[in-house]
Coordinates of C-alpha atoms in Angstrom, one line a residue:
X1 CA 9.5 -42.2 13.7
X2 CA 7.8 -42.5 10.3
X3 CA 6.6 -39.6 8.2
X4 CA 5.6 -39.0 4.6
X5 CA 7.2 -36.5 2.3
X6 CA 6.1 -35.4 -1.1
X7 CA 8.5 -35.5 -4.0
X8 CA 8.4 -33.6 -7.3
X9 CA 10.4 -34.7 -10.3
X10 CA 12.2 -32.2 -12.5
X11 CA 9.7 -32.8 -15.3
X12 CA 6.8 -32.1 -13.0
X13 CA 8.4 -28.8 -11.8
X14 CA 9.1 -27.7 -15.4
X15 CA 5.6 -28.5 -16.6
X16 CA 4.0 -26.7 -13.6
X17 CA 6.1 -23.6 -14.3
X18 CA 5.1 -23.7 -18.0
X19 CA 1.5 -23.5 -17.1
X20 CA 2.2 -20.1 -15.4
X21 CA 4.8 -18.7 -17.8
X22 CA 3.8 -20.0 -21.2
X23 CA 0.0 -20.3 -20.8
X24 CA -0.3 -17.2 -18.6
X25 CA -2.5 -18.9 -16.0
X26 CA -2.8 -17.5 -12.4
X27 CA -0.2 -19.1 -10.2
X28 CA -2.7 -19.5 -7.3
X29 CA -5.2 -21.5 -9.4
X30 CA -2.4 -23.7 -10.8
X31 CA -1.0 -24.4 -7.3
X32 CA -4.5 -25.4 -6.1
X33 CA -5.1 -27.6 -9.1
X34 CA -1.8 -29.5 -8.7
X35 CA -2.1 -29.5 -4.9
X36 CA 1.2 -27.7 -4.5
X37 CA 2.1 -24.9 -2.2
X38 CA 1.9 -21.4 -3.9
X39 CA 5.2 -20.5 -2.5
X40 CA 6.8 -23.6 -3.9
X41 CA 5.2 -22.9 -7.3
X42 CA 6.5 -19.3 -7.3
X43 CA 10.0 -20.6 -6.7
X44 CA 9.7 -23.0 -9.6
X45 CA 8.5 -20.2 -11.9
X46 CA 11.4 -18.0 -10.9
X47 CA 13.9 -20.8 -11.6
X48 CA 12.3 -21.6 -14.9
X49 CA 12.5 -17.9 -16.0
X50 CA 16.2 -17.8 -15.0
X51 CA 16.9 -21.1 -16.8
X52 CA 18.3 -22.8 -13.7
X53 CA 15.3 -25.2 -13.5
X54 CA 15.9 -26.7 -16.9
X55 CA 19.7 -27.3 -16.3
X56 CA 19.4 -28.5 -12.7
X57 CA 20.0 -32.2 -12.0
X58 CA 17.0 -34.2 -10.9
X59 CA 17.6 -35.6 -7.4
X60 CA 14.7 -38.0 -7.8
X61 CA 16.0 -40.0 -10.7
X62 CA 15.7 -43.1 -8.6
X63 CA 12.0 -42.7 -8.1
X64 CA 9.8 -45.2 -9.8
X65 CA 7.8 -44.0 -12.9
X66 CA 4.6 -44.6 -11.1
X67 CA 5.5 -42.2 -8.4
X68 CA 6.8 -39.5 -10.8
X69 CA 4.0 -39.8 -13.3
X70 CA 3.0 -36.6 -14.9
X71 CA 0.0 -36.4 -17.3
X72 CA -0.8 -34.0 -20.0
X73 CA -4.3 -33.7 -21.5
X74 CA -4.8 -31.3 -24.4
X75 CA -1.8 -29.1 -23.3
X76 CA -3.0 -28.9 -19.7
X77 CA -1.5 -30.8 -16.8
X78 CA -4.0 -33.2 -15.3
X79 CA -4.9 -33.0 -11.6
X80 CA -2.4 -35.4 -10.2
X81 CA -0.5 -35.5 -6.9
X82 CA 2.9 -37.3 -6.8
X83 CA 2.8 -40.3 -4.5
X84 CA 4.8 -39.7 -1.3
X85 CA 7.9 -41.6 -0.4
X86 CA 7.9 -43.0 3.1
X87 CA 11.2 -42.6 4.9
X88 CA 11.7 -44.4 8.3
X89 CA 14.3 -43.1 10.7
X90 CA 14.9 -43.3 14.4
X91 CA 14.6 -39.5 14.8
X92 CA 12.6 -37.1 12.7
X93 CA 14.7 -34.8 10.6
X94 CA 13.4 -31.5 9.1
X95 CA 15.0 -30.4 5.8
X96 CA 16.3 -26.8 5.9
X97 CA 15.8 -24.6 2.9
X98 CA 19.1 -22.8 3.5
X99 CA 22.3 -24.4 4.7
X100 CA 23.4 -21.2 6.5
X101 CA 21.7 -18.1 7.6
X102 CA 22.3 -14.9 9.7
X103 CA 19.5 -13.4 11.9
X104 CA 19.9 -9.8 12.9
X105 CA 18.0 -8.2 15.9
X106 CA 17.9 -4.5 15.0
X107 CA 17.9 -1.7 17.6
X108 CA 18.7 2.0 17.5
X109 CA 22.2 1.6 18.8
X110 CA 22.8 -2.2 18.7
X111 CA 22.8 -4.9 16.1
X112 CA 22.8 -8.4 17.6
X113 CA 23.7 -11.1 15.1
X114 CA 23.5 -14.9 15.1
X115 CA 25.0 -17.1 12.4
X116 CA 24.0 -20.8 12.0
X117 CA 25.2 -23.5 9.6
X118 CA 24.8 -27.3 9.5
X119 CA 27.9 -29.4 9.6
X120 CA 27.2 -32.5 7.4
X121 CA 30.2 -34.4 8.7
X122 CA 29.3 -34.2 12.4
X123 CA 25.6 -33.7 11.9
X124 CA 25.6 -30.7 14.3
X125 CA 24.4 -27.1 13.9
X126 CA 27.3 -24.6 14.4
X127 CA 26.3 -21.2 15.8
X128 CA 28.2 -17.9 16.2
X129 CA 27.0 -14.7 17.9
X130 CA 28.2 -11.1 17.7
X131 CA 26.9 -7.6 18.5
X132 CA 27.8 -4.3 16.8
X133 CA 27.0 -0.7 17.2
X134 CA 25.2 1.4 14.6
X135 CA 27.9 4.1 13.9
X136 CA 29.4 4.1 10.5
X137 CA 32.7 2.5 11.5
X138 CA 30.8 -0.2 13.5
X139 CA 28.5 -0.8 10.5
X140 CA 31.6 -1.6 8.4
X141 CA 32.7 -4.2 11.0
X142 CA 29.2 -5.6 11.0
X143 CA 29.1 -6.0 7.2
X144 CA 32.6 -7.5 7.2
X145 CA 31.6 -10.1 9.8
X146 CA 28.5 -11.1 7.8
X147 CA 30.5 -11.2 4.5
X148 CA 33.2 -13.4 6.1
X149 CA 30.6 -16.0 7.0
X150 CA 28.9 -15.7 3.6
X151 CA 25.4 -17.0 4.6
X152 CA 22.9 -18.0 2.0
X153 CA 20.2 -15.8 3.5
X154 CA 20.2 -12.8 5.9
X155 CA 17.0 -12.0 7.8
X156 CA 16.1 -8.9 9.9
X157 CA 13.0 -7.3 11.3
X158 CA 11.6 -4.1 9.8
X159 CA 12.0 -2.1 12.9
X160 CA 10.7 1.3 11.8
X161 CA 13.5 2.9 9.7
X162 CA 16.4 1.5 11.8
X163 CA 16.9 -1.4 9.4
X164 CA 17.8 0.9 6.5
X165 CA 21.4 1.6 7.5
X166 CA 22.1 -2.1 8.2
X167 CA 20.5 -3.2 4.9
X168 CA 22.6 -0.6 3.0
X169 CA 25.8 -1.7 4.7
X170 CA 25.2 -5.3 3.5
X171 CA 24.4 -4.2 0.0
X172 CA 27.7 -2.3 -0.1
X173 CA 29.6 -5.6 0.5
X174 CA 27.9 -7.5 -2.3
X175 CA 24.7 -9.0 -0.8
X176 CA 21.9 -8.9 -3.3
X177 CA 18.2 -8.4 -2.8
X178 CA 17.7 -12.2 -3.1
X179 CA 20.0 -12.8 -0.2
X180 CA 18.6 -10.1 2.1
X181 CA 15.2 -10.7 3.6
X182 CA 13.2 -8.1 5.6
X183 CA 10.2 -9.4 7.5
X184 CA 7.4 -7.7 9.4
X185 CA 7.9 -7.8 13.2
X186 CA 4.4 -9.1 13.8
X187 CA 5.2 -12.3 11.8
X188 CA 8.2 -13.2 13.9
X189 CA 7.1 -11.9 17.3
X190 CA 8.6 -13.7 20.3
X191 CA 6.6 -15.5 23.0
X192 CA 6.0 -13.2 26.0
X193 CA 8.5 -13.9 28.8
X194 CA 11.1 -15.5 26.4
X195 CA 12.6 -12.5 24.8
X196 CA 16.2 -11.4 24.9
X197 CA 18.4 -10.0 22.1
X198 CA 20.3 -13.3 21.8
X199 CA 17.1 -15.4 21.7
X200 CA 15.6 -13.0 19.2
X201 CA 18.6 -13.3 16.9
X202 CA 18.6 -17.1 17.2
X203 CA 14.9 -17.3 16.4
X204 CA 15.3 -15.1 13.3
X205 CA 18.2 -17.4 12.2
X206 CA 16.1 -20.5 12.6
X207 CA 13.2 -18.9 10.7
X208 CA 15.5 -17.9 7.9
X209 CA 17.1 -21.4 7.6
X210 CA 13.8 -23.2 7.3
X211 CA 12.3 -20.6 5.0
X212 CA 9.3 -19.9 7.3
X213 CA 9.1 -16.2 6.5
X214 CA 7.4 -13.8 4.0
X215 CA 9.7 -11.2 2.6
X216 CA 8.6 -7.5 2.7
X217 CA 9.1 -5.4 -0.4
X218 CA 12.3 -3.5 -0.4
X219 CA 12.9 -1.1 -3.4
X220 CA 16.2 -0.1 -4.8
X221 CA 18.3 2.6 -3.0
X222 CA 17.3 5.4 -5.3
X223 CA 13.6 4.7 -4.6
X224 CA 14.3 4.4 -0.8
X225 CA 15.7 8.0 -1.0
X226 CA 12.6 9.1 -3.0
X227 CA 10.4 7.5 -0.3
X228 CA 12.1 9.6 2.4
X229 CA 11.3 12.8 0.4
X230 CA 7.8 11.9 -0.6
X231 CA 6.8 10.8 3.0
X232 CA 8.3 14.1 4.4
X233 CA 6.2 15.9 1.8
X234 CA 3.0 14.2 2.9
X235 CA 3.7 14.9 6.5
X236 CA 4.5 18.6 5.7
X237 CA 1.2 18.8 3.8
X238 CA -0.6 17.5 6.9
X239 CA 1.3 20.1 9.0
X240 CA 0.2 22.8 6.6
X241 CA -3.5 21.8 6.9
X242 CA -3.2 21.8 10.7
X243 CA -1.5 25.3 10.6
X244 CA -4.3 26.7 8.4
X245 CA -6.9 25.3 10.8
X246 CA -5.1 27.0 13.7
X247 CA -5.2 30.3 11.8
X248 CA -9.0 30.0 11.3
X249 CA -9.4 29.1 15.0
X250 CA -7.5 32.3 15.9
X251 CA -9.8 34.3 13.6
X252 CA -12.8 32.9 15.4
X253 CA -11.3 33.9 18.7
X254 CA -11.1 37.5 17.5
X255 CA -14.7 37.5 16.5
X256 CA -14.1 37.1 12.7
X257 CA -16.7 34.8 11.2
X258 CA -15.1 34.3 7.8
X259 CA -16.8 30.9 7.4
X260 CA -20.2 32.7 7.1
X261 CA -19.1 34.3 3.8
X262 CA -16.4 31.9 2.5
X263 CA -17.5 28.3 1.8
X264 CA -13.9 27.2 1.6
X265 CA -11.4 29.3 3.6
X266 CA -8.5 27.6 1.7
X267 CA -10.0 28.6 -1.7
X268 CA -8.3 31.0 -4.1
X269 CA -10.6 34.0 -3.6
X270 CA -10.8 33.6 0.2
X271 CA -7.0 33.3 0.5
X272 CA -6.4 36.5 -1.5
X273 CA -9.0 38.5 0.5
X274 CA -7.7 37.3 3.9
X275 CA -4.1 38.0 2.9
X276 CA -5.1 41.5 1.8
X277 CA -6.7 42.0 5.3
X278 CA -3.6 40.6 7.0
X279 CA -1.3 43.0 5.0
X280 CA -3.7 45.9 5.8
X281 CA -4.0 46.9 2.1
X282 CA -5.2 50.5 1.7
X283 CA -7.8 49.8 -1.0
X284 CA -9.1 46.6 0.8
X285 CA -12.6 47.2 -0.4
X286 CA -11.5 47.2 -4.1
X287 CA -9.8 43.8 -3.5
X288 CA -13.0 42.4 -2.1
X289 CA -15.1 43.6 -5.0
X290 CA -12.7 42.3 -7.6
X291 CA -12.0 38.8 -6.1
X292 CA -15.5 38.2 -4.5
X293 CA -17.5 38.4 -7.7
X294 CA -18.0 34.7 -7.9
X295 CA -18.6 34.1 -4.2
X296 CA -22.1 33.6 -2.9
X297 CA -21.8 36.4 -0.3
X298 CA -21.9 40.0 -1.6
X299 CA -19.1 42.4 -1.1
X300 CA -21.0 44.2 1.6
X301 CA -21.5 40.9 3.5
X302 CA -17.8 40.1 3.2
X303 CA -16.8 43.6 4.5
X304 CA -19.2 43.2 7.4
X305 CA -17.8 39.8 8.4
X306 CA -14.2 41.1 8.3
X307 CA -15.0 44.3 10.1
X308 CA -14.0 43.5 13.6
X309 CA -11.6 44.9 16.2
X310 CA -8.8 43.0 17.9
X311 CA -5.9 43.7 20.1
X312 CA -2.4 44.3 18.8
X313 CA -1.2 41.1 20.5
X314 CA -3.7 38.9 18.7
X315 CA -3.2 40.7 15.4
X316 CA 0.5 40.0 15.7
X317 CA -0.1 36.4 16.6
X318 CA -2.3 36.0 13.5
X319 CA 0.5 37.5 11.4
X320 CA 3.1 35.0 12.9
X321 CA 0.8 32.1 12.1
X322 CA 0.4 33.3 8.6
X323 CA 4.2 33.5 8.2
X324 CA 4.4 30.0 9.5
X325 CA 1.9 28.9 6.8
X326 CA 3.9 30.6 4.1
X327 CA 7.1 28.9 5.3
X328 CA 5.4 25.5 5.2
X329 CA 4.1 26.1 1.6
X330 CA 7.6 27.0 0.4
X331 CA 9.0 24.0 2.2
X332 CA 6.5 21.7 0.5
X333 CA 7.2 23.3 -2.9
X334 CA 11.0 22.7 -2.5
X335 CA 10.5 19.1 -1.5
X336 CA 8.3 18.5 -4.5
X337 CA 10.9 20.2 -6.7
X338 CA 13.6 17.9 -5.4
X339 CA 11.4 14.9 -6.0
X340 CA 10.9 16.0 -9.6
X341 CA 14.7 16.2 -10.1
X342 CA 15.2 12.6 -8.8
X343 CA 12.4 11.3 -11.0
X344 CA 13.5 12.7 -14.3
X345 CA 14.5 9.3 -15.7
X346 CA 11.0 8.0 -14.9
X347 CA 8.9 10.7 -16.6
X348 CA 7.4 8.1 -19.0
X349 CA 6.0 6.1 -16.1
X350 CA 4.6 9.2 -14.4
X351 CA 3.0 10.3 -17.7
X352 CA 1.4 6.9 -18.1
X353 CA 0.1 7.0 -14.5
X354 CA -1.5 10.4 -15.0
X355 CA -3.7 8.8 -17.8
X356 CA -5.6 7.0 -15.0
X357 CA -8.6 9.2 -14.1
X358 CA -8.2 10.5 -10.5
X359 CA -4.4 10.4 -10.5
X360 CA -2.7 13.7 -11.1
X361 CA 1.0 14.5 -11.4
X362 CA 1.8 14.9 -7.7
X363 CA -0.1 11.7 -6.8
X364 CA 1.7 9.8 -9.5
X365 CA 5.1 11.0 -8.2
X366 CA 4.2 9.9 -4.6
X367 CA 3.0 6.5 -5.8
X368 CA 6.1 5.9 -7.9
X369 CA 8.3 6.7 -4.9
X370 CA 6.5 4.0 -2.9
X371 CA 6.5 1.0 -5.3
X372 CA 9.4 1.9 -7.7
X373 CA 9.5 0.9 -11.4
X374 CA 10.2 -2.9 -10.8
X375 CA 7.2 -5.2 -10.1
X376 CA 9.2 -8.4 -10.1
X377 CA 8.8 -8.7 -6.3
X378 CA 5.1 -9.2 -6.7
X379 CA 4.0 -12.5 -8.4
X380 CA 0.7 -10.9 -9.6
X381 CA -1.5 -7.9 -9.2
X382 CA -3.3 -9.4 -6.2
X383 CA -0.1 -9.6 -4.2
X384 CA 0.6 -5.9 -5.2
X385 CA -2.9 -4.8 -3.9
X386 CA -2.3 -6.8 -0.7
X387 CA 1.0 -5.0 -0.2
X388 CA -0.8 -1.7 -0.5
X389 CA -3.5 -2.8 2.0
X390 CA -6.5 -2.3 -0.4
X391 CA -7.8 -5.8 -0.6
X392 CA -10.1 -7.7 1.9
X393 CA -8.5 -9.9 4.5
X394 CA -9.5 -13.5 5.5
X395 CA -10.9 -14.6 8.8
X396 CA -12.4 -18.1 8.4
X397 CA -12.6 -20.5 11.3
X398 CA -14.5 -23.9 11.5
X399 CA -15.9 -23.2 8.1
X400 CA -17.5 -19.9 9.2
X401 CA -16.5 -16.5 7.8
X402 CA -16.1 -13.7 10.3
X403 CA -15.7 -10.0 9.7
X404 CA -12.2 -9.0 8.7
X405 CA -10.8 -5.7 7.7
X406 CA -8.2 -5.0 5.1
X407 CA -4.5 -5.5 6.0
X408 CA -2.5 -2.5 7.1
X409 CA -0.2 -2.5 4.0
X410 CA 1.7 0.5 2.9
X411 CA -0.2 3.4 4.5
X412 CA 1.5 6.1 2.4
X413 CA 0.5 4.6 -1.0
X414 CA -2.9 3.5 0.4
X415 CA -3.7 7.1 1.5
X416 CA -3.1 8.4 -2.0
X417 CA -5.0 5.6 -3.7
X418 CA -8.1 5.6 -1.4
X419 CA -8.8 9.2 -2.5
X420 CA -10.2 7.4 -5.5
X421 CA -12.6 5.6 -3.1
X422 CA -14.3 2.4 -4.2
X423 CA -12.2 1.7 -7.3
X424 CA -8.8 1.9 -5.5
X425 CA -8.3 -1.8 -6.0
X426 CA -9.0 -1.5 -9.7
X427 CA -6.6 1.3 -10.1
X428 CA -3.9 -0.7 -8.2
X429 CA -4.3 -3.6 -10.6
X430 CA -4.0 -1.1 -13.6
X431 CA -0.8 0.4 -12.1
X432 CA 0.7 -3.1 -11.7
X433 CA -0.1 -4.1 -15.3
X434 CA 1.1 -0.7 -16.7
X435 CA 4.5 -0.9 -15.0
X436 CA 5.0 -4.7 -15.1
X437 CA 4.0 -5.3 -18.8
X438 CA 4.3 -1.8 -20.2
X439 CA 0.6 -1.8 -21.1
X440 CA -1.4 1.4 -21.7
X441 CA -4.3 2.3 -19.5
X442 CA -7.7 0.9 -20.7
X443 CA -10.5 3.2 -19.9
X444 CA -13.1 0.5 -20.5
X445 CA -12.1 -1.5 -17.4
X446 CA -12.2 1.7 -15.4
X447 CA -15.7 2.6 -16.6
X448 CA -16.9 -0.9 -15.9
X449 CA -15.6 -0.6 -12.3
X450 CA -17.4 2.8 -11.8
X451 CA -20.6 1.3 -13.3
X452 CA -20.4 -1.7 -11.0
X453 CA -19.9 0.6 -8.0
X454 CA -22.8 2.8 -8.9
X455 CA -25.1 -0.2 -9.4
X456 CA -24.0 -1.7 -6.1
X457 CA -24.6 1.6 -4.3
X458 CA -28.0 2.0 -6.0
X459 CA -29.1 -1.5 -4.9
X460 CA -27.9 -0.9 -1.3
X461 CA -29.9 2.4 -1.1
X462 CA -33.0 0.8 -2.6
X463 CA -32.9 -1.9 0.1
X464 CA -32.4 0.7 2.8
X465 CA -35.3 2.7 1.5
X466 CA -37.6 -0.3 1.5
X467 CA -36.5 -1.2 5.0
X468 CA -37.6 2.2 6.2
X469 CA -41.1 1.6 5.0
X470 CA -40.8 3.6 1.8
X471 CA -41.7 2.4 -1.7
X472 CA -40.2 3.3 -5.0
X473 CA -42.9 3.6 -7.7
X474 CA -43.2 5.2 -11.1
X475 CA -44.8 8.2 -9.4
X476 CA -41.8 8.7 -7.1
X477 CA -41.0 7.8 -3.5
X478 CA -44.1 6.9 -1.5
X479 CA -44.5 6.5 2.3
X480 CA -46.0 3.0 2.7
X481 CA -47.8 4.0 5.9
X482 CA -49.6 7.1 4.7
X483 CA -49.5 6.5 0.9
X484 CA -48.3 10.1 0.5
X485 CA -45.5 11.1 -1.9
X486 CA -42.2 12.3 -0.6
X487 CA -41.2 15.4 -2.5
X488 CA -37.5 16.0 -2.9
X489 CA -35.2 18.3 -4.8
X490 CA -34.1 16.7 -8.2
X491 CA -30.7 15.2 -8.7
X492 CA -28.4 12.9 -6.8
X493 CA -28.5 11.7 -3.2
X494 CA -30.6 14.0 -1.0
X495 CA -30.4 13.9 2.8
X496 CA -34.0 13.2 4.0
X497 CA -33.9 13.8 7.7
X498 CA -37.2 11.9 8.6
X499 CA -36.1 8.6 10.2
X500 CA -32.5 9.4 9.3
X501 CA -33.0 8.1 5.8
X502 CA -31.0 8.9 2.7
X503 CA -33.5 8.7 -0.1
X504 CA -32.9 8.6 -3.9
X505 CA -34.8 10.9 -6.2
X506 CA -36.7 9.5 -9.1
X507 CA -34.5 11.2 -11.6
X508 CA -31.4 9.6 -10.2
X509 CA -33.1 6.2 -10.3
X510 CA -34.0 6.6 -14.0
X511 CA -30.5 7.7 -14.9
X512 CA -29.0 4.7 -13.0
X513 CA -31.4 2.3 -14.7
X514 CA -30.6 3.7 -18.2
X515 CA -26.9 3.4 -17.3
X516 CA -27.3 -0.2 -16.3
X517 CA -29.1 -1.1 -19.5
X518 CA -26.3 0.1 -21.7

């Protein structure tokens, strides 16, 4: 069988890596220009930075100069593709990226392992299988078994949080982050009807040997511990919100219509007044008058809304729910305090993140717990944004683009970032540059992102207005059918219920136009 294989000389690899490292060009554009796989180029760049690429022997010294020709034009590498060398053999042979590998099928109470290596003497692949439990003593036997075989790569699925103990056991016996690979289960999913623990482990081993996998981001142990605390904090905050909603539902069941006088039942004034009512304070009316001065409703309206009768059973239930809310608040405060203690060595990063508009101290601590202080796992900011799941996906078939949502990514970090809405991607790029290169936040880029978002939203709303048969003139918004003006309140986006249209006021249009001309 005859097949073609591309070759790359040592000089070609070094020059390609220099374009990325020395000239600071994007790796994706360089790979496309040289017709090289981005994954291969990233590997050359990593070796070049470590110095191993310069000292490595060139296994293509015997290649003719015409095949290994590398051109330089004005400091830039010319668009050239090495000529392939045609090798003829009786059987096709696929070159493995790793000589030996271990694949681990992870379960709650079982670790099924498969080890494979290629015997160059006999030309056969040697396999070995073993299964271990997940208790501490059994994890020690598991890590010793893997260490004894000393594979070049160890691959396992990211099965929930079950992989953490196995990964830590391997780290304790000397395996580095480069030797350990965690992959998403969707990328190595088995064919339906051909799934057993043994087959899964063998498939993972083969995927590892041939390098057909994409590693997931695994932070250092200290940040994995921070993750556990920060995620528990987020879940507890969600529990707190649900508990507060249940309390308000109980109040409605008793006939209390607090929402009629409080725009936000979780606000400071509303909380103090309701807690005084729960505690049956003697001078409750004085509390209402002192704390309700800035509320829309008058003191008499608040007293009237909270003047209701209820049974002792329901009143006691409301008190129990309030105690539950207080316990959850205290629990969240303790978790946040514990997170602050663990992040004391990283206060400079947290302070830098808080300079980004929209990110406060708590959000900065939660974000740092998710992506750590080391960005070397991400080749560029686009890979970092893709990991967070705040970049568009691709769905192109037969030259046609189809609708595609964003990847799932890290839901914990994405939840925090998407609170900043349309500029979440811009903020993610800023975070990557600040931590990777130690750069300060540049407000100009942020302002440009906000300006672009406002103009895009303005253009979209104008097209929607025109589609609904309305015209935007110097005199205001005019109904094209009747010629009459549409009178709206000044300022911002106003809900105009006729035909379900969101109209723009003339004042907002003028402000947006002035802003776009700056």
